[in-house]
Short mmCIF file of C-alpha atoms in Angstrom, two decimals:
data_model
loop_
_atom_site.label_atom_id
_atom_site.label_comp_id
_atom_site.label_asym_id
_atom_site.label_seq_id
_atom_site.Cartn_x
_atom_site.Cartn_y
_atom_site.Cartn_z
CA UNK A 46 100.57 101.67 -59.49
CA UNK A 47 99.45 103.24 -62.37
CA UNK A 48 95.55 102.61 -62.25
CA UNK A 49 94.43 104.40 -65.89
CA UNK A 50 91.97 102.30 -68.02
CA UNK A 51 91.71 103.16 -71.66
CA UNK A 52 88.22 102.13 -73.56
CA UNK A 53 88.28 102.19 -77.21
CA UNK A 54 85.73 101.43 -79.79
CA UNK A 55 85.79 98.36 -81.43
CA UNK A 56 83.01 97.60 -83.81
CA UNK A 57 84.03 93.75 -84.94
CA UNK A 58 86.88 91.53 -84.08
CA UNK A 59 88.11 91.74 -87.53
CA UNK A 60 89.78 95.33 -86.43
CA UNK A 61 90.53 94.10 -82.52
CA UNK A 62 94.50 94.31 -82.82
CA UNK A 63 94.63 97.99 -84.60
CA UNK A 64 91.63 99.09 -80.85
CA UNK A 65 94.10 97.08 -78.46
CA UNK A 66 96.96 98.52 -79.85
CA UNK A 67 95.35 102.22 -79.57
CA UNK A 68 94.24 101.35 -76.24
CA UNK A 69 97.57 100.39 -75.23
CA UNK A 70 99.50 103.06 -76.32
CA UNK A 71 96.98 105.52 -74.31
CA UNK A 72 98.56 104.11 -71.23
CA UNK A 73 101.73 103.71 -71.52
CA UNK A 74 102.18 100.85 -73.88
CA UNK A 75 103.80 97.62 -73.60
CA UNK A 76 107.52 98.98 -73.93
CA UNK A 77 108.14 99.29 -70.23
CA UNK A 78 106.92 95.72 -69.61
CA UNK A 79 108.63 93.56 -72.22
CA UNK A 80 111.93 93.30 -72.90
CA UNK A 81 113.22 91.40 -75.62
CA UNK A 82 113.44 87.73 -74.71
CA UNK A 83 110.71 87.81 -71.84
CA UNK A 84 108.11 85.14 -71.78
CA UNK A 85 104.85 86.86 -71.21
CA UNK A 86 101.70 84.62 -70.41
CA UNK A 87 98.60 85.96 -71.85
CA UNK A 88 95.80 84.08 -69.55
CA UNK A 89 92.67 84.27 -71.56
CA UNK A 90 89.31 82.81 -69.82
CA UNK A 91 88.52 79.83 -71.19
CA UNK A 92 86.07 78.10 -69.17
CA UNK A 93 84.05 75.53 -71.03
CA UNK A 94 84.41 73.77 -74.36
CA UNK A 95 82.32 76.47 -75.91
CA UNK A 96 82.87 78.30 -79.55
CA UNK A 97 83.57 81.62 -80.10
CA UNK A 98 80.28 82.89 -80.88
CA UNK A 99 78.53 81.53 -77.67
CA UNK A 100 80.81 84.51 -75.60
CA UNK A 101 81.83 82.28 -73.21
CA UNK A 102 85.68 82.37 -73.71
CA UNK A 103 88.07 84.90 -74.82
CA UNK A 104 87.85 85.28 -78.77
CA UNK A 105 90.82 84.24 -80.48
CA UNK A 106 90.89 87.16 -82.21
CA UNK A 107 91.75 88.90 -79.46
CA UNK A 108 94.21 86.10 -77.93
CA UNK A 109 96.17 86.41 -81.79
CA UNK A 110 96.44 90.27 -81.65
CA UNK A 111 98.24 90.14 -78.47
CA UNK A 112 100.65 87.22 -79.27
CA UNK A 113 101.10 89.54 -82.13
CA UNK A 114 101.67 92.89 -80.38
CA UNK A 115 104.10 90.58 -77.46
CA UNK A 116 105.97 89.07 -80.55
CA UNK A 117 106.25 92.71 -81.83
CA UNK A 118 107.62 94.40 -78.11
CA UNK A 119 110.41 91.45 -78.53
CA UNK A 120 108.63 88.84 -75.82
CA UNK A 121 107.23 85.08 -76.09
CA UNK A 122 104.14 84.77 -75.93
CA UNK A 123 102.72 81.82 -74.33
CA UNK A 124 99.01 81.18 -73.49
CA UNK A 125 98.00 79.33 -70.17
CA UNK A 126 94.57 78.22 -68.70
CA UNK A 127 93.17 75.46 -66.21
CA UNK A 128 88.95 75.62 -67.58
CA UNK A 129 86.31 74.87 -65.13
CA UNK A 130 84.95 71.79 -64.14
CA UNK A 131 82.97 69.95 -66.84
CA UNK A 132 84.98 66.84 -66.68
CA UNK A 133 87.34 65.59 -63.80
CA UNK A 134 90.21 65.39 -65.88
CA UNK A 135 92.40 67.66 -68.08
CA UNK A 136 91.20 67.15 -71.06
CA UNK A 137 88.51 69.45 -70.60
CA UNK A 138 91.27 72.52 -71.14
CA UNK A 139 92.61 70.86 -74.01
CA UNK A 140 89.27 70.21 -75.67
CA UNK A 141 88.44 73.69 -74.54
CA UNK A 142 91.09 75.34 -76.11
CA UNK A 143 90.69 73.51 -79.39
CA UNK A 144 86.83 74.16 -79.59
CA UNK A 145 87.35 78.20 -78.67
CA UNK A 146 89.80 78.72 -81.02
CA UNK A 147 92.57 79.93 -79.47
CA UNK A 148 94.49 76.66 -80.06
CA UNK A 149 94.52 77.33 -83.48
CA UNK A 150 95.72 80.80 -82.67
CA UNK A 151 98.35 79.85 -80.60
CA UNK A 152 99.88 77.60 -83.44
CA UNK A 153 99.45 80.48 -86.10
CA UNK A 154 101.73 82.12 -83.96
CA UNK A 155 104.07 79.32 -82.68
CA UNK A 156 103.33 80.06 -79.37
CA UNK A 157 103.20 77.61 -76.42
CA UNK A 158 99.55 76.88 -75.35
CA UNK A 159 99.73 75.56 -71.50
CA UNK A 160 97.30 73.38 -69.51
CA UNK A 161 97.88 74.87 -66.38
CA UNK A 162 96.14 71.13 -64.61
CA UNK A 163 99.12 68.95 -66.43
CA UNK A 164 102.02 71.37 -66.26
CA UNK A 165 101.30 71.40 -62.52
CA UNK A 166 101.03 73.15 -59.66
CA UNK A 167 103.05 75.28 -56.76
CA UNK A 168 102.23 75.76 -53.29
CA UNK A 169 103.09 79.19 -51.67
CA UNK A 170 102.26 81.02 -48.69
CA UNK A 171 99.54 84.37 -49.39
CA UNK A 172 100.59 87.40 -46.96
CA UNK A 173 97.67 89.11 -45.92
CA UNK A 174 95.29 86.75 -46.83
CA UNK A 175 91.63 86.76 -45.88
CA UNK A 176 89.91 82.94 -46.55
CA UNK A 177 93.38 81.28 -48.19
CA UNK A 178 96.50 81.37 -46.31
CA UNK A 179 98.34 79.01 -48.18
CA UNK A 180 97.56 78.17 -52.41
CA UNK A 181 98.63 75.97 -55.14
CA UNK A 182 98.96 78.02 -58.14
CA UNK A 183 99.82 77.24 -61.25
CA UNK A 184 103.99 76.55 -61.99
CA UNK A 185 103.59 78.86 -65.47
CA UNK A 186 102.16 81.59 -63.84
CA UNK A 187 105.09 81.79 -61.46
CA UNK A 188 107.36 81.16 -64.07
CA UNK A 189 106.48 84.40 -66.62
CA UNK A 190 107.94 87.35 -66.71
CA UNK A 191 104.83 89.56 -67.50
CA UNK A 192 101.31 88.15 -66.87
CA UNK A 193 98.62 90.03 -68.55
CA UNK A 194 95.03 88.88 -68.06
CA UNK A 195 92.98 88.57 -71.00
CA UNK A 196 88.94 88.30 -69.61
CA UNK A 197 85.70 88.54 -71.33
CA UNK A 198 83.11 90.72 -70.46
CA UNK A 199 80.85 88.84 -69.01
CA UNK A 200 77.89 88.90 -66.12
CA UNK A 201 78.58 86.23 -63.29
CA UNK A 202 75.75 84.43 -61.43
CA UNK A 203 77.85 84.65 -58.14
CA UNK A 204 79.71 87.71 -58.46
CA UNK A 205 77.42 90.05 -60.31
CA UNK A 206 80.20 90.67 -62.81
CA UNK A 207 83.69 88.96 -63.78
CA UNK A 208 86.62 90.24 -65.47
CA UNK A 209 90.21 90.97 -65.06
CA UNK A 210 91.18 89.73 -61.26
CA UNK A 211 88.66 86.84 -61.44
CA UNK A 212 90.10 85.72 -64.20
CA UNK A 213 93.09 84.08 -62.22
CA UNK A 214 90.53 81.68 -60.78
CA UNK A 215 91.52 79.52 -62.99
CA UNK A 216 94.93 79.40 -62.14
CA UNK A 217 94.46 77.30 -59.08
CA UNK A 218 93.77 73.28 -58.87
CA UNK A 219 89.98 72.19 -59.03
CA UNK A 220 90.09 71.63 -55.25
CA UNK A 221 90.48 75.33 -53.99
CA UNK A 222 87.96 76.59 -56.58
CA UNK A 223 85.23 74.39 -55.33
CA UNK A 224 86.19 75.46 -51.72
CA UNK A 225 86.53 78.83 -53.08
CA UNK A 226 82.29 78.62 -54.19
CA UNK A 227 81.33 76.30 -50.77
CA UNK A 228 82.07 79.79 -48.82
CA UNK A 229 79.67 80.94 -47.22
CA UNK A 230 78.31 84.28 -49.20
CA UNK A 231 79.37 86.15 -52.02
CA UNK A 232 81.69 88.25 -50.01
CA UNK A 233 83.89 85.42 -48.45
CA UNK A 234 84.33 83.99 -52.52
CA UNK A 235 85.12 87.40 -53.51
CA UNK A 236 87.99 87.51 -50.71
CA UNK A 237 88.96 84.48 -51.62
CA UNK A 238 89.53 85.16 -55.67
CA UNK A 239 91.69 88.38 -54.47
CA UNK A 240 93.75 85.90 -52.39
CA UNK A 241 95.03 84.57 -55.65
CA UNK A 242 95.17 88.03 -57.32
CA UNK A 243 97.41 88.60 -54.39
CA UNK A 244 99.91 86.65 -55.18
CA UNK A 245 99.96 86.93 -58.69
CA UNK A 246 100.29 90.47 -59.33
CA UNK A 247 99.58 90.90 -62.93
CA UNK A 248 101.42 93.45 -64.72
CA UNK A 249 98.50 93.81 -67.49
CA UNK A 250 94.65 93.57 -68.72
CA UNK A 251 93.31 94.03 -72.00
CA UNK A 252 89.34 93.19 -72.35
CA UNK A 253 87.93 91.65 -74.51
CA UNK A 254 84.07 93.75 -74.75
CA UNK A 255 83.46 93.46 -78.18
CA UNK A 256 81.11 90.90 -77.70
CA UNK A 257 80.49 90.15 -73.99
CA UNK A 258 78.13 88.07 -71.89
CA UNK A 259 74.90 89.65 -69.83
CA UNK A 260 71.89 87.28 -68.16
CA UNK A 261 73.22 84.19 -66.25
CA UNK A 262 77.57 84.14 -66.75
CA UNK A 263 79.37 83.05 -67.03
CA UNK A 264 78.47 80.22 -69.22
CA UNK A 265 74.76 80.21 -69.40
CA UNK A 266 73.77 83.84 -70.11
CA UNK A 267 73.54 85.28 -73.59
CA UNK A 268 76.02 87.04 -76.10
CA UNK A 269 75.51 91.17 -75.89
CA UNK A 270 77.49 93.15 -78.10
CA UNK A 271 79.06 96.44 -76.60
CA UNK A 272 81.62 96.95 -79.23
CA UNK A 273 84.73 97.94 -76.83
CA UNK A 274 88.20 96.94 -75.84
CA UNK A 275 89.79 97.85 -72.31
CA UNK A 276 93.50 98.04 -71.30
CA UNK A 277 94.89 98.98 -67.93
CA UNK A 278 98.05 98.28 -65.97
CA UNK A 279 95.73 97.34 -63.38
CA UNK A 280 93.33 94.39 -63.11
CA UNK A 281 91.09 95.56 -60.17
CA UNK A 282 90.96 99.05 -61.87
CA UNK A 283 89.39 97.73 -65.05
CA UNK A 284 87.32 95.47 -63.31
CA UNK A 285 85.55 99.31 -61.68
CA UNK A 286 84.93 100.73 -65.00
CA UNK A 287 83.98 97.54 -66.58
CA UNK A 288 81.22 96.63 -64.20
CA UNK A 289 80.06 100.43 -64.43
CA UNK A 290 80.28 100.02 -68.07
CA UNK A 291 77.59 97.34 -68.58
CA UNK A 292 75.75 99.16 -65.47
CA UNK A 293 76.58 97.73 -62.44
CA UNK A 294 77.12 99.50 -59.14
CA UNK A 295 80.78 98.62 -59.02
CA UNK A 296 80.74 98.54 -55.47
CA UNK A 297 77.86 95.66 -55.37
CA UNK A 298 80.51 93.33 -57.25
CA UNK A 299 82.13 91.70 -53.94
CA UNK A 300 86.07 91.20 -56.37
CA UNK A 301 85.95 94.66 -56.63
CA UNK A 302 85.21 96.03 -52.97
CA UNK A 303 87.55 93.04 -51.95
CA UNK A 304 90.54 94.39 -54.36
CA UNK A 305 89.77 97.53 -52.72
CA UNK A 306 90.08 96.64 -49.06
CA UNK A 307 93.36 94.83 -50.02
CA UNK A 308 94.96 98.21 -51.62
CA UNK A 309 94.35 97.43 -55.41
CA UNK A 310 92.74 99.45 -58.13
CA UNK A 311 90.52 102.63 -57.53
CA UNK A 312 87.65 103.67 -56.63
CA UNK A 313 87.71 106.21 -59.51
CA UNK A 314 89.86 105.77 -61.98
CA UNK A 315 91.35 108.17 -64.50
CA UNK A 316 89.66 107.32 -68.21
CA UNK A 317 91.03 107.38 -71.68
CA UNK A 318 89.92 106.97 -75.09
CA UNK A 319 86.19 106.92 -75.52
CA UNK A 320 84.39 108.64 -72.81
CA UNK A 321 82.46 106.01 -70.76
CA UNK A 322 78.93 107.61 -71.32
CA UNK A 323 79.17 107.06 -74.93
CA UNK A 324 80.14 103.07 -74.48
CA UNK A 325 77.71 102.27 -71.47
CA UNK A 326 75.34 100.04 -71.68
CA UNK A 327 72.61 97.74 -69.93
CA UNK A 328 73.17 94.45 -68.93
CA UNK A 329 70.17 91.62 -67.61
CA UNK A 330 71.63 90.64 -64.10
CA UNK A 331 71.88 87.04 -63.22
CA UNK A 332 69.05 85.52 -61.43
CA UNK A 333 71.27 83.97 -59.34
CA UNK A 334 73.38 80.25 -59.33
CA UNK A 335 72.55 77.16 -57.45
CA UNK A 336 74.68 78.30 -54.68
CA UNK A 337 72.64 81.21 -53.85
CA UNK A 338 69.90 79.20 -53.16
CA UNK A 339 71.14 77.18 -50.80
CA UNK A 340 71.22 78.45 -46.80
CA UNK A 341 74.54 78.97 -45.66
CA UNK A 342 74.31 76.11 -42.64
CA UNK A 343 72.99 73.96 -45.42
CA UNK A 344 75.91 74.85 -47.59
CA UNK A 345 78.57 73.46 -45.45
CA UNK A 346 76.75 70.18 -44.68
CA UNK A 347 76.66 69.69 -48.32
CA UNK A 348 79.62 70.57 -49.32
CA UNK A 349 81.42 66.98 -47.60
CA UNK A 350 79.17 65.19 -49.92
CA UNK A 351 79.62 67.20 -53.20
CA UNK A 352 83.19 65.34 -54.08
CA UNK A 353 84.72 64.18 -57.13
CA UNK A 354 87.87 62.21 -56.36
CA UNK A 355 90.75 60.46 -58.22
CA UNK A 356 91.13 57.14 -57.11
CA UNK A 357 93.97 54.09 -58.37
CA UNK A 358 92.93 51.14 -59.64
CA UNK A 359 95.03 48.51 -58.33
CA UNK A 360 94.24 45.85 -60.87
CA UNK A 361 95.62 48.09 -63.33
CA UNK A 362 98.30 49.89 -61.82
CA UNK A 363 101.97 48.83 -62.45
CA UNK A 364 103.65 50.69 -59.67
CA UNK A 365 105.52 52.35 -62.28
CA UNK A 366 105.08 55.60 -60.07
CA UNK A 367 104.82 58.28 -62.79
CA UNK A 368 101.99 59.71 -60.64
CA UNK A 369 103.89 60.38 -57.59
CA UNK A 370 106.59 62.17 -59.74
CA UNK A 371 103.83 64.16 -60.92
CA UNK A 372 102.07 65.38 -58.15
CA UNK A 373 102.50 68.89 -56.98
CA UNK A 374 100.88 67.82 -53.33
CA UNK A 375 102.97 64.75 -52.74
CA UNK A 376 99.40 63.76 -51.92
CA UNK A 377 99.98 59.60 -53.36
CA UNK A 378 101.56 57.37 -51.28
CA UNK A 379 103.50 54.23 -51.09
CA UNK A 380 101.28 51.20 -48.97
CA UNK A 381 101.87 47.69 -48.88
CA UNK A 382 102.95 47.50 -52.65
CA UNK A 383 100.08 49.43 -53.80
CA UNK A 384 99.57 53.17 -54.74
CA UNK A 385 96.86 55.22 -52.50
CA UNK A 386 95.63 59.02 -53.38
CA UNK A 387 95.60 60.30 -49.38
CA UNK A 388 91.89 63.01 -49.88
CA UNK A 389 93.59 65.47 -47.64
CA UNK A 390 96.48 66.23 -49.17
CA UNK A 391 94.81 65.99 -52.78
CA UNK A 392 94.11 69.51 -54.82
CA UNK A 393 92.06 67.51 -57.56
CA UNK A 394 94.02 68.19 -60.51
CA UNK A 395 94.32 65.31 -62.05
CA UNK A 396 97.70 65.36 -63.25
CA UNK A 397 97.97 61.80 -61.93
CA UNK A 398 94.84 60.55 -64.16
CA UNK A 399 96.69 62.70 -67.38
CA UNK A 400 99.70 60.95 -66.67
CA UNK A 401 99.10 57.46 -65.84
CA UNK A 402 100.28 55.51 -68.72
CA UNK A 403 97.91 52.67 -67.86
CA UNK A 404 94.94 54.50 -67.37
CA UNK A 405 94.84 53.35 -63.42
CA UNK A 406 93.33 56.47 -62.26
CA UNK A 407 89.97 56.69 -62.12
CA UNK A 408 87.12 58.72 -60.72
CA UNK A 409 85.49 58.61 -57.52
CA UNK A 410 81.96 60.42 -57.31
CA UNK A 411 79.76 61.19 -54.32
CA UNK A 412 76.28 60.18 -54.37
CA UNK A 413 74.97 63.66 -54.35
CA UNK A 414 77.22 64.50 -57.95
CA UNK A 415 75.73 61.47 -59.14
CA UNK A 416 72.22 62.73 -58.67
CA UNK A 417 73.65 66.61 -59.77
CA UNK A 418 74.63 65.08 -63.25
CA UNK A 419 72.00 63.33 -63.80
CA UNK A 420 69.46 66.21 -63.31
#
């Protein structure tokens, strides 16, 4: 694997395709990954209905200079994301994409913008893994031809710092990434984010650190400018100079070491374009989340009571069964002449409450969410 990362100054988005492009062509380019005809994903983070300038998401700057620079290598380019949980229901990603931007950027190219919670879900088997032998993941990301990640650079409350490999968090249904951040320390999450990485294998990153994120990420800190772009054929080698970047011990962030143990990245490696020195800068650290607070013992108690389920209505459902053609768990059965969502088998991703054409699914919360939301 060819584990080179490029850095380029950037000084404002309004130049961020002629930096990506430089920073792409110091590595190799995007020749020997597209070929004319081949739908490449471009997976931008896009956690929370959040604008632009709050550096939460990916700018759509950057998400339009790659659909530009795909269209240009002879792919199509198609944009995919599941955000996090604000709602419990998928129009939080479509909301989120709209509010970001990178709808709009998506139809100024024609490309196809994917909610990765209503298109659906897969479930495969993860060789090797460490906390998830089995996953859902997302039925567009095993679909592309070329993946390339597209992360901000942002601080992370759990994980120090995320970037390229955590970025295919949100590839997965709602119900593994809340068992994902009920594990017990920082080092079983991190394992379990390179689980997915695992099986998804990126081909490309290009990082968006013209304006990133430093305090409390990575929704809650504040905007830093750095004034950079990164590109490397490897996720978990970015994600090394990127945490050094903003001035991190890279080996403190627990994706990295993980991506390490598993065989991906390195520990060093080669640089191009603007010397690092020259870029680096100094992030605030997180103070730490809510789930760093809480004891481990006292974490798995909890987590059976911190649930947010779909449930069917029965006074409103029609049997009309759209949601059982829909779900990727075959988790909603057939009982007595009414429809019932079995909680095991369920990933939470709501596909069924998107696609109920009589609004029958509904939500289901705990006691303890209740008193979460209200705080």
């Amino acid at each position: 694997m060819n584990t080179r990362v490029s850095i380029l100054h950037c000084s404002d988005y309004s130049d961020v395709k002629n930096a990506i492009k430089e920073a792409l062509d110091l590595i190799g380019g995007l020749e020997n990954l597209i070929f004319p005809g081949s739908r490449v994903l471009l997976k931008p983070n896009v956690l929370a209905i959040r604008p632009p300038e709050d550096a939460v998401t990916t700018h759509p700057a950057v998400v339009s200079a790659m659909c530009e620079l795909v269209s240009e290598a002879g792919g199509i380019p198609l944009i995919g994301d599941g955000a996090g949980v604000t709602r419990p229901d998928s129009t939080t990603t479509a909301e989120a994409f709209r509010v970001s931007g990178i709808e709009a950027a998506a139809s100024s190219f024609g490309a196809e913008l994917i909610n990765f919670e209503t298109l659906g879900f897969v479930e495969v088997d993860v060789p090797g893994a460490r906390q998830f032998s089995r996953l859902y993941i997302s039925k567009a990301v095993l679909e592309a031809d070329v993946i390339i990640s597209l992360p901000k650079l942002k601080t992370h409350e759990l994980t120090l710092y995320t970037g390229a490999v955590k970025n295919f968090f949100g590839t997965v249904p709602r119900r593994i990434r809340k068992q994902a951040h009920f594990l017990e320390d920082r080092e079983l999450f991190g394992e379990a984010v390179v689980d997915i990485y695992s099986i998804i294998k990126p081909h490309l990153a290009v990082m968006d650190g013209v304006v990133g994120m430093e305090g409390d990420g990575p929704a809650g800190g504040t905007p830093a400018y750095v004034g950079v772009v990164m590109a490397s054929y490897d996720c978990a080698a970015l994600d090394m100079v990127a945490s050094e970047l903003i001035g991190f011990d890279p080996m403190q962030v627990p994706t990295n070491k993980a991506a390490l143990e598993r065989g991906f990245g390195a520990r060093h490696p080669e640089l191009l374009g603007t010397p690092l020195e020259e870029v680096k800068v100094s992030f605030k650290k997180p103070t730490g989340g809510i789930t760093t607070l809480i004891p481990p013992f006292l974490r798995k108690t909890l987590r059976r009571y911190f649930t947010v389920k779909p449930f069917i209505n029965t006074s409103k459902c029609t049997l009309c069964k759209a949601c059982i053609l829909n779900c990727s768990a075959n988790a909603i059965e057939e009982v007595r002449d009414a429809l019932r969502i079995n909680d095991e088998k369920c990933i939470q991703c709501y596909c069924c409450r998107e696609l109920c054409p009589n609004d029958a699914v509904e939500i289901k919360k705990s006691l303890l969410v209740k008193i979460v939301n209200r705080g």
